[in-house]
PDB file of C-alpha atoms in Angstrom:
ATOM      1  CA  UNK Z  19       0.335   0.246   0.201  1.00 84.00           C
ATOM      2  CA  UNK Z  20       1.355   3.663  -1.442  1.00 91.00           C
ATOM      3  CA  UNK Z  21       0.902   6.209   1.950  1.00 95.00           C
ATOM      4  CA  UNK Z  22      -0.768   9.199   1.403  1.00 95.00           C
ATOM      5  CA  UNK Z  23       0.307  12.591   2.386  1.00 91.00           C
ATOM      6  CA  UNK Z  24      -1.673  13.761   4.623  1.00 92.00           C
ATOM      7  CA  UNK Z  25      -0.369  17.277   6.602  1.00 90.00           C
ATOM      8  CA  UNK Z  26      -2.188  16.199   9.434  1.00 89.00           C
ATOM      9  CA  UNK Z  27      -4.117  14.008  11.140  1.00 89.00           C
ATOM     10  CA  UNK Z  28      -7.787  16.589  10.874  1.00 91.00           C
ATOM     11  CA  UNK Z  29      -7.278  16.302   7.078  1.00 94.00           C
ATOM     12  CA  UNK Z  30      -6.151  12.375   7.134  1.00 94.00           C
ATOM     13  CA  UNK Z  31      -9.555  11.937   9.156  1.00 94.00           C
ATOM     14  CA  UNK Z  32     -11.528  13.828   6.639  1.00 95.00           C
ATOM     15  CA  UNK Z  33     -10.119  11.867   3.694  1.00 96.00           C
ATOM     16  CA  UNK Z  34     -10.854   8.802   5.401  1.00 95.00           C
ATOM     17  CA  UNK Z  35     -14.407   9.956   5.854  1.00 93.00           C
ATOM     18  CA  UNK Z  36     -14.766  11.115   2.318  1.00 94.00           C
ATOM     19  CA  UNK Z  37     -13.512   7.525   0.700  1.00 93.00           C
ATOM     20  CA  UNK Z  38     -16.759   5.925   1.288  1.00 92.00           C
ATOM     21  CA  UNK Z  39     -16.666   1.774   1.521  1.00 93.00           C
ATOM     22  CA  UNK Z  40     -18.303  -0.400  -1.754  1.00 92.00           C
ATOM     23  CA  UNK Z  41     -21.515   0.410   0.373  1.00 93.00           C
ATOM     24  CA  UNK Z  42     -21.560   3.570   0.458  1.00 90.00           C
ATOM     25  CA  UNK Z  43     -20.838   4.354   4.186  1.00 89.00           C
ATOM     26  CA  UNK Z  44     -18.392   6.815   4.437  1.00 83.00           C
ATOM     27  CA  UNK Z  45     -17.140   7.271   8.388  1.00 82.00           C
ATOM     28  CA  UNK Z  46     -16.248   4.148  10.311  1.00 91.00           C
ATOM     29  CA  UNK Z  47     -14.439   3.436  13.539  1.00 93.00           C
ATOM     30  CA  UNK Z  48     -10.506   3.610  13.487  1.00 94.00           C
ATOM     31  CA  UNK Z  49      -7.537   1.732  15.301  1.00 96.00           C
ATOM     32  CA  UNK Z  50      -3.899   3.642  14.385  1.00 95.00           C
ATOM     33  CA  UNK Z  51      -0.548   2.684  14.482  1.00 96.00           C
ATOM     34  CA  UNK Z  52       2.844   4.182  13.469  1.00 95.00           C
ATOM     35  CA  UNK Z  53       5.081   2.297  11.898  1.00 95.00           C
ATOM     36  CA  UNK Z  54       8.276   2.477  10.147  1.00 95.00           C
ATOM     37  CA  UNK Z  55       8.497   2.795   6.142  1.00 93.00           C
ATOM     38  CA  UNK Z  56      11.239   1.055   3.758  1.00 94.00           C
ATOM     39  CA  UNK Z  57      12.575   4.668   3.453  1.00 93.00           C
ATOM     40  CA  UNK Z  58      12.793   5.127   7.238  1.00 92.00           C
ATOM     41  CA  UNK Z  59      10.106   8.014   7.210  1.00 91.00           C
ATOM     42  CA  UNK Z  60       7.208   7.152   9.833  1.00 92.00           C
ATOM     43  CA  UNK Z  61       3.577   6.510   8.794  1.00 95.00           C
ATOM     44  CA  UNK Z  62       0.345   6.028  10.729  1.00 96.00           C
ATOM     45  CA  UNK Z  63      -2.041   3.110   9.591  1.00 97.00           C
ATOM     46  CA  UNK Z  64      -5.768   3.213  10.021  1.00 97.00           C
ATOM     47  CA  UNK Z  65      -7.975   0.632  10.516  1.00 97.00           C
ATOM     48  CA  UNK Z  66     -11.439  -0.672  10.691  1.00 96.00           C
ATOM     49  CA  UNK Z  67     -14.605  -2.506   9.547  1.00 95.00           C
ATOM     50  CA  UNK Z  68     -16.967  -0.276   7.712  1.00 94.00           C
ATOM     51  CA  UNK Z  69     -20.343   0.495  10.468  1.00 91.00           C
ATOM     52  CA  UNK Z  70     -22.292  -0.729   7.643  1.00 91.00           C
ATOM     53  CA  UNK Z  71     -21.183  -3.976   6.016  1.00 94.00           C
ATOM     54  CA  UNK Z  72     -18.297  -4.811   8.223  1.00 93.00           C
ATOM     55  CA  UNK Z  73     -15.691  -4.621   5.208  1.00 95.00           C
ATOM     56  CA  UNK Z  74     -12.541  -4.358   6.775  1.00 96.00           C
ATOM     57  CA  UNK Z  75     -10.802  -0.755   5.654  1.00 96.00           C
ATOM     58  CA  UNK Z  76      -7.374   0.254   5.693  1.00 96.00           C
ATOM     59  CA  UNK Z  77      -5.512   3.591   4.952  1.00 97.00           C
ATOM     60  CA  UNK Z  78      -1.829   4.440   5.029  1.00 97.00           C
ATOM     61  CA  UNK Z  79      -0.769   7.997   5.526  1.00 96.00           C
ATOM     62  CA  UNK Z  80       3.203   9.219   5.370  1.00 93.00           C
ATOM     63  CA  UNK Z  81       3.658  11.639   8.416  1.00 88.00           C
ATOM     64  CA  UNK Z  82       4.963  15.271   7.465  1.00 84.00           C
ATOM     65  CA  UNK Z  83       8.906  15.344   8.216  1.00 78.00           C
ATOM     66  CA  UNK Z  84       7.574  18.362  10.380  1.00 72.00           C
ATOM     67  CA  UNK Z  85       4.972  18.963  12.279  1.00 67.00           C
ATOM     68  CA  UNK Z  86       1.960  22.209  10.939  1.00 63.00           C
ATOM     69  CA  UNK Z  87       2.907  24.711  13.388  1.00 59.00           C
ATOM     70  CA  UNK Z  88       0.142  25.141  16.298  1.00 56.00           C
ATOM     71  CA  UNK Z  89      -1.445  28.201  16.145  1.00 57.00           C
ATOM     72  CA  UNK Z  90      -4.701  29.598  17.394  1.00 59.00           C
ATOM     73  CA  UNK Z  91      -7.634  27.972  15.997  1.00 67.00           C
ATOM     74  CA  UNK Z  92      -8.015  24.798  13.952  1.00 78.00           C
ATOM     75  CA  UNK Z  93      -6.356  23.668  10.734  1.00 87.00           C
ATOM     76  CA  UNK Z  94      -6.359  20.911   8.365  1.00 91.00           C
ATOM     77  CA  UNK Z  95      -3.213  21.798   6.827  1.00 87.00           C
ATOM     78  CA  UNK Z  96       0.272  24.007   6.442  1.00 84.00           C
ATOM     79  CA  UNK Z  97       0.890  26.799   3.799  1.00 88.00           C
ATOM     80  CA  UNK Z  98       0.497  23.967   0.517  1.00 92.00           C
ATOM     81  CA  UNK Z  99      -2.428  23.270  -0.683  1.00 96.00           C
ATOM     82  CA  UNK Z 100      -3.757  19.326   0.103  1.00 96.00           C
ATOM     83  CA  UNK Z 101      -2.701  16.804  -2.398  1.00 95.00           C
ATOM     84  CA  UNK Z 102      -5.303  14.378  -0.729  1.00 96.00           C
ATOM     85  CA  UNK Z 103      -9.156  16.384  -0.515  1.00 97.00           C
ATOM     86  CA  UNK Z 104      -9.650  19.000  -3.690  1.00 98.00           C
ATOM     87  CA  UNK Z 105     -10.637  22.377  -3.760  1.00 98.00           C
ATOM     88  CA  UNK Z 106     -14.436  21.238  -4.281  1.00 98.00           C
ATOM     89  CA  UNK Z 107     -14.421  18.710  -1.516  1.00 98.00           C
ATOM     90  CA  UNK Z 108     -13.302  21.653   1.051  1.00 98.00           C
ATOM     91  CA  UNK Z 109     -15.579  23.845  -0.365  1.00 98.00           C
ATOM     92  CA  UNK Z 110     -18.429  21.343   0.208  1.00 97.00           C
ATOM     93  CA  UNK Z 111     -17.104  20.259   3.783  1.00 97.00           C
ATOM     94  CA  UNK Z 112     -17.161  24.281   4.464  1.00 97.00           C
ATOM     95  CA  UNK Z 113     -20.711  24.076   3.336  1.00 96.00           C
ATOM     96  CA  UNK Z 114     -21.891  21.387   5.576  1.00 95.00           C
ATOM     97  CA  UNK Z 115     -20.098  22.483   8.756  1.00 95.00           C
ATOM     98  CA  UNK Z 116     -21.467  25.938   8.109  1.00 94.00           C
ATOM     99  CA  UNK Z 117     -24.801  24.339   7.540  1.00 93.00           C
ATOM    100  CA  UNK Z 118     -24.464  22.776  10.853  1.00 90.00           C
ATOM    101  CA  UNK Z 119     -25.126  26.013  13.107  1.00 90.00           C
ATOM    102  CA  UNK Z 120     -28.600  27.251  13.240  1.00 89.00           C
ATOM    103  CA  UNK Z 121     -30.031  30.470  12.614  1.00 86.00           C
ATOM    104  CA  UNK Z 122     -30.010  32.018  16.097  1.00 85.00           C
ATOM    105  CA  UNK Z 123     -27.307  29.760  17.708  1.00 86.00           C
ATOM    106  CA  UNK Z 124     -25.648  32.127  20.270  1.00 84.00           C
ATOM    107  CA  UNK Z 125     -29.210  31.655  22.378  1.00 86.00           C
ATOM    108  CA  UNK Z 126     -29.084  28.198  22.571  1.00 88.00           C
ATOM    109  CA  UNK Z 127     -26.848  26.473  25.740  1.00 89.00           C
ATOM    110  CA  UNK Z 128     -23.384  26.517  26.095  1.00 90.00           C
ATOM    111  CA  UNK Z 129     -22.821  22.868  25.030  1.00 92.00           C
ATOM    112  CA  UNK Z 130     -24.439  23.442  21.742  1.00 92.00           C
ATOM    113  CA  UNK Z 131     -22.866  27.038  20.962  1.00 90.00           C
ATOM    114  CA  UNK Z 132     -19.347  24.992  21.662  1.00 90.00           C
ATOM    115  CA  UNK Z 133     -20.770  22.029  18.910  1.00 93.00           C
ATOM    116  CA  UNK Z 134     -21.465  25.943  16.534  1.00 94.00           C
ATOM    117  CA  UNK Z 135     -18.250  27.263  17.439  1.00 92.00           C
ATOM    118  CA  UNK Z 136     -16.540  23.754  16.594  1.00 92.00           C
ATOM    119  CA  UNK Z 137     -18.700  23.419  13.417  1.00 94.00           C
ATOM    120  CA  UNK Z 138     -17.827  27.399  12.580  1.00 94.00           C
ATOM    121  CA  UNK Z 139     -13.841  26.679  13.110  1.00 93.00           C
ATOM    122  CA  UNK Z 140     -13.907  23.643  11.093  1.00 95.00           C
ATOM    123  CA  UNK Z 141     -15.484  25.402   8.384  1.00 96.00           C
ATOM    124  CA  UNK Z 142     -13.496  28.527   8.259  1.00 96.00           C
ATOM    125  CA  UNK Z 143     -10.212  25.955   8.006  1.00 96.00           C
ATOM    126  CA  UNK Z 144     -12.230  24.374   5.271  1.00 97.00           C
ATOM    127  CA  UNK Z 145     -12.348  27.902   3.494  1.00 97.00           C
ATOM    128  CA  UNK Z 146      -8.807  28.092   4.011  1.00 96.00           C
ATOM    129  CA  UNK Z 147      -7.787  25.188   2.213  1.00 97.00           C
ATOM    130  CA  UNK Z 148     -10.150  26.179  -1.025  1.00 98.00           C
ATOM    131  CA  UNK Z 149      -8.245  29.444  -1.192  1.00 97.00           C
ATOM    132  CA  UNK Z 150      -5.174  27.546  -1.328  1.00 97.00           C
ATOM    133  CA  UNK Z 151      -5.733  26.794  -4.721  1.00 98.00           C
ATOM    134  CA  UNK Z 152      -6.290  29.957  -5.650  1.00 97.00           C
ATOM    135  CA  UNK Z 153      -3.065  30.779  -8.251  1.00 96.00           C
ATOM    136  CA  UNK Z 154      -0.710  33.847  -6.794  1.00 94.00           C
ATOM    137  CA  UNK Z 155      -2.327  36.752  -8.670  1.00 93.00           C
ATOM    138  CA  UNK Z 156      -5.061  34.707  -9.687  1.00 95.00           C
ATOM    139  CA  UNK Z 157      -8.942  35.308  -9.291  1.00 97.00           C
ATOM    140  CA  UNK Z 158     -10.635  32.134  -8.539  1.00 97.00           C
ATOM    141  CA  UNK Z 159      -9.703  28.537  -8.254  1.00 97.00           C
ATOM    142  CA  UNK Z 160      -9.074  27.508 -11.242  1.00 97.00           C
ATOM    143  CA  UNK Z 161     -11.352  23.902 -12.634  1.00 96.00           C
ATOM    144  CA  UNK Z 162      -7.548  21.845 -12.595  1.00 96.00           C
ATOM    145  CA  UNK Z 163      -7.648  22.185  -9.288  1.00 97.00           C
ATOM    146  CA  UNK Z 164     -10.635  19.208  -8.679  1.00 97.00           C
ATOM    147  CA  UNK Z 165      -9.897  16.357  -9.578  1.00 97.00           C
ATOM    148  CA  UNK Z 166     -13.197  14.046  -7.816  1.00 96.00           C
ATOM    149  CA  UNK Z 167     -16.237  13.249  -9.146  1.00 95.00           C
ATOM    150  CA  UNK Z 168     -17.723  15.240  -5.816  1.00 96.00           C
ATOM    151  CA  UNK Z 169     -15.386  18.223  -6.462  1.00 97.00           C
ATOM    152  CA  UNK Z 170     -16.498  18.608 -10.141  1.00 97.00           C
ATOM    153  CA  UNK Z 171     -20.226  18.704  -9.279  1.00 97.00           C
ATOM    154  CA  UNK Z 172     -19.283  20.975  -6.577  1.00 97.00           C
ATOM    155  CA  UNK Z 173     -17.695  23.280  -8.675  1.00 97.00           C
ATOM    156  CA  UNK Z 174     -19.980  22.526 -12.160  1.00 96.00           C
ATOM    157  CA  UNK Z 175     -22.716  23.199  -9.910  1.00 95.00           C
ATOM    158  CA  UNK Z 176     -21.944  27.052  -9.368  1.00 94.00           C
ATOM    159  CA  UNK Z 177     -18.244  28.294 -10.709  1.00 95.00           C
ATOM    160  CA  UNK Z 178     -18.932  31.706  -9.016  1.00 96.00           C
ATOM    161  CA  UNK Z 179     -18.189  29.944  -5.395  1.00 96.00           C
ATOM    162  CA  UNK Z 180     -14.745  29.583  -6.598  1.00 97.00           C
ATOM    163  CA  UNK Z 181     -14.322  33.417  -6.831  1.00 97.00           C
ATOM    164  CA  UNK Z 182     -11.155  34.402  -4.682  1.00 97.00           C
ATOM    165  CA  UNK Z 183     -13.309  37.657  -3.460  1.00 97.00           C
ATOM    166  CA  UNK Z 184     -16.331  35.441  -3.135  1.00 97.00           C
ATOM    167  CA  UNK Z 185     -14.648  32.906  -0.525  1.00 97.00           C
ATOM    168  CA  UNK Z 186     -12.779  35.673   1.104  1.00 96.00           C
ATOM    169  CA  UNK Z 187     -16.475  37.072   2.016  1.00 97.00           C
ATOM    170  CA  UNK Z 188     -17.661  33.938   2.851  1.00 96.00           C
ATOM    171  CA  UNK Z 189     -14.356  33.173   4.981  1.00 96.00           C
ATOM    172  CA  UNK Z 190     -15.631  36.318   6.777  1.00 96.00           C
ATOM    173  CA  UNK Z 191     -19.257  35.766   7.520  1.00 94.00           C
ATOM    174  CA  UNK Z 192     -18.196  32.844   8.921  1.00 94.00           C
ATOM    175  CA  UNK Z 193     -15.906  34.481  11.311  1.00 94.00           C
ATOM    176  CA  UNK Z 194     -18.685  36.895  12.044  1.00 92.00           C
ATOM    177  CA  UNK Z 195     -20.557  34.214  13.192  1.00 90.00           C
ATOM    178  CA  UNK Z 196     -18.093  32.364  15.368  1.00 90.00           C
ATOM    179  CA  UNK Z 197     -17.280  36.292  17.357  1.00 90.00           C
ATOM    180  CA  UNK Z 198     -20.874  36.595  17.856  1.00 88.00           C
ATOM    181  CA  UNK Z 199     -21.219  32.581  19.793  1.00 85.00           C
ATOM    182  CA  UNK Z 200     -18.363  34.411  21.940  1.00 79.00           C
TER     183      UNK Z 200
END
């Protein structure tokens, strides 16, 4: 099995969730182990059984040579674009996280607001990943930055959502909602 290049464990877990089993089930309970690859690099292997049909699932990710710096907030990766998850998938992830935050969330009990903050933080981080696909000096994510069926579907449904100015505006709205949640 060729190891995949995940920049962080958050990206690795999201990638696994986006790869459904043959039965269509996405997530699965995972156990992980760290192992040494033949070239001496470290990797993390995730294994588990599909919750839908019981088929064994396995993924192998090469660990980054240097960990992504820890900064304030949630992040999926470093400064470079993902090689695992395309721009369309990242936008889909961002929108799904944001849709999980109801209007008027600031009036919810603290435990629910905490979940909403986590969802919005993940949405902001996913939008940050989309923006990484905009070429320097470019105005939009090019179609070549989508290589999966899901990514192409999201892109083709409304290509205007991939304009850099629109991505920045949506991110700003998510950050504003996050601030209002306290």
